[in-house]
Amino acid sequence: MGSETRSYISLEKNDFVVLFCMMTCLFHYVSCQTENTGMANVISERKAEEDHRQDSADLLIFIMLLTLTILTIWLFKHRRFRFLHETGLAMIYGLLVGVILRFGIHGQQDLNNVTLSCAMNASPATLLVNVSGHFYEYTLKGEVRETDGQDIPDAEMLKKVTFDPEIFFNILLPPIIFHAGYSLKRRHFFRNLGSILTYAFMGTAISCLVIGSLLYGFVAFMKAVGQIHGDFFFTDCLFFGAIISATDPVTVLAIFNELKVDVDLYALLFGESVLNDAVAIILSSSILAYQPAGDNHHTFDASAMLKSVGVFLGVFSGSFALGVVTGVMTSLVTKFTKLREFPLLETALFFLMSWSTFLLAEACGFTGVVAVVFCGMTQAHYTYNNLSDESKDRTKQLFELLNFLAENFIFSYMGLTLFSFQYHVFNPLFILGAFIAVFLGRAANIYPLSFLLNLGRKNKISSNFQHVMMFSGLRGAMAFALAIRDTSTYARRMTFSSTLLIVFFTVWVCGGGTTPMLSFMNIRVGVDSDQDNPLTAGVDGTESRGVRHEGAWPFRMWHSFDHKYLKPFLTHSGPPLTTSLPACCGSLARCLTTTQAYQSEGDPHDEDSELIRNEGMGSPMYTDISISTVTRSSSSSHLYGPTVPSG
C-alpha cells in the first residue's frame, strides 16, 4: 500500500515536470512569435516612413522645377525674350534633373530580402504570399527587363520619380482641356467653324493615314536591313500616326496672344488644336479596337474596319452629348437656385461639375477629352452668364492657374522622363522616318484642305496663313500622355521614345522660331480681338458692312434659335420666354423666366448678339471672315515686345 502511494506521487511529479516543460516551451514559442511579429511591424513602419519621406522629396523636386520655371519666365518676360517659351524652359529644367538623377545619384537597396526568381506560368495581377501563416498581398507593377541585379538600385530610385500614366489622364489633362474650351473666343471660332471642323476632322484623319503609311514603309525597310528587333505592325504605325497628329501649339498661341496676331489665324490654329486632340484620342481608341476575325489580328478585315469606324462615331457622339448635358445641368442649377449669393459654393459646384464630366465619360466608356472640351464650351456659353461677378472672375483665374501649373508640370516631366524612363527604344532610322512622316502628314493636312476650302470661300485662306499653320503644328501634352499610357510592347516603347523627341524638337525649334516666322510671312500683329476685323474697314475708318459678319445659313438659324429659346431657358440673359414662346405656353414661360431676365430685358448688350450676323452674301458652307495680309497702320502697334513687320 505504501509503495503504491509512493509510485503514484512520483508519477504526479513527473507529469507536473513534463507539463511545466511543455508550458515553458509554448510560452517561449509565443514570445518568439510575438517578438518576430513586433519586429516585422517595426520594420514595416520604418519602411513606410522612409517611403513617405522619399515620395515627399520626389514631389518637392517637381515643385522646385515649377518654381524655377516661374522665376525664369518672369526674367524672360522682363527682358522680352521670346525665343524660348516657358514650356520649352520647363523641359530643359526637367532634362537637367533627369541627368542628375540618372548619373549623379545612386540609391542603395538591401537585396538580401529580395527574391529575384519565382517560377510561374502566368503573371497574376494580385499575388497572395503565405509567410509563416501570415498572408501578404502583392500587386503587379509591370514587367522588369532581364538584369543581373546590378542595375536594380538605380532602377528602383528612378521608378520613384515615374508617375502612373493614369495621373496624367485623370488629374493633369482635365484642367488643360477644359480651359481650352472655356477660354475659347466663340465669336471668332464660329466665324471660322467650317474650316476648323475640316482641319480637325478630315485633316487629322488624313495626317494619321499619311504618317502611318509612310512609317510602315520605313518599318518594312528596317526589317529588310535587320534594323528592327521586335514586332511592329501596320496597326502600330497607324496608332503612332493618330497620337502624333494631336497638335498642341501652346507655345505658338502664347506668342500669338502677346503679339496680338490676326484674330482669324489665331482662331483657325486654336480651334483646330482644341478639336483635333479629341479626334486623335478617339482615332487611337478606334485603332486599338480593331480586332479582325481569326488568329492573326494584324490582317485587313472589312467588317472589323467598319466596326472601328462605328466605335469612332459612337464614342465621339456619346462624349459630345455627355459634355453638353453636364454643362446644361450646371447651367440650370445655377439659374434656378440662389447659389450666386454664396460665390464660394457657386465656384466649388462649377469646378466639381466640370471636372466630373471627364471622369464620368471615362467611367461610361467614352472619351473624357471630348466630353470636357464641349462641357467647357457649354459652360462658357450658358453657365457663365448665371454666375455672380465674383464667381466669373474666380472660375477664369482658377482654371487659368490649373492649366498653367498642369501644363508646365507635364513638360517638366517630359524632360525628366527622357532619362528616368527605363525602357526607351531609340532607333535612329525609325526616328528619322518619324520626323519625315510627321512633316509630310502635316503638309497633307494643311495645303490640300486649304485649297479645297478656298474653292467654297469668298474670302480665301492666304498662302502665308497656310505656311504659318504648317509651321505651328507643334506636338505636346496630349501626344505625350497618349504615348506613355501603354509602353508594354517593343512597338509601344519605340513609339513613346520617338514621340518624346518629336515633342522636344517642335517645342524648341518651331516654338522658338514663331516670331521670325511671323515677320518673314508678313502676318499682321497688334490686332484688337474685341473689335471687328480691320480688313473690313475703309481707308477713312468707316466700316465696309458688305462683308462685316458673314455667316452660313445653318449657323444663322442656330444662333436665332439659341438666342430666342435656349439662352432664355438656361440663363438669365436674352429675351424673356414670355415674349418668344407662343401664348398657349404662357404659364410655362413665366415659370422658366427669372426676375433677373426681366431686369436685363432692356439691356441692349448681348455678348453673343454679333456672333453670327446675316450681313452680306456668304458662302453656303463656311462661316469664315476675310483673311489677308493687309499692311496695318503704324498706329495699331502691339502692346508687348518688338514690332513684327507686316505685309
Coordinates of C-alpha atoms in Angstrom, one line a residue, residues 256 260-267 465 523-527 533-535 626-628:
F256 CA 0.2 85.0 -80.9
K260 CA -2.0 90.2 -80.9
V261 CA -1.7 88.3 -84.2
D262 CA -4.6 88.3 -86.7
V263 CA -7.6 87.0 -84.8
D264 CA -8.7 84.7 -87.6
L265 CA -5.3 83.0 -87.8
Y266 CA -5.4 82.6 -84.1
A267 CA -9.0 81.1 -84.3
F465 CA -1.6 81.8 -93.3
I523 CA 1.5 88.5 -90.7
R524 CA -0.5 91.3 -89.1
V525 CA 0.1 91.9 -85.4
G526 CA -1.4 94.4 -82.9
V527 CA -5.0 93.4 -83.8
N533 CA -11.7 92.7 -88.4
P534 CA -9.8 95.7 -89.7
L535 CA -9.9 94.2 -93.2
S626 CA -11.9 87.8 -94.8
I627 CA -8.3 86.6 -94.4
S628 CA -5.5 88.6 -95.9

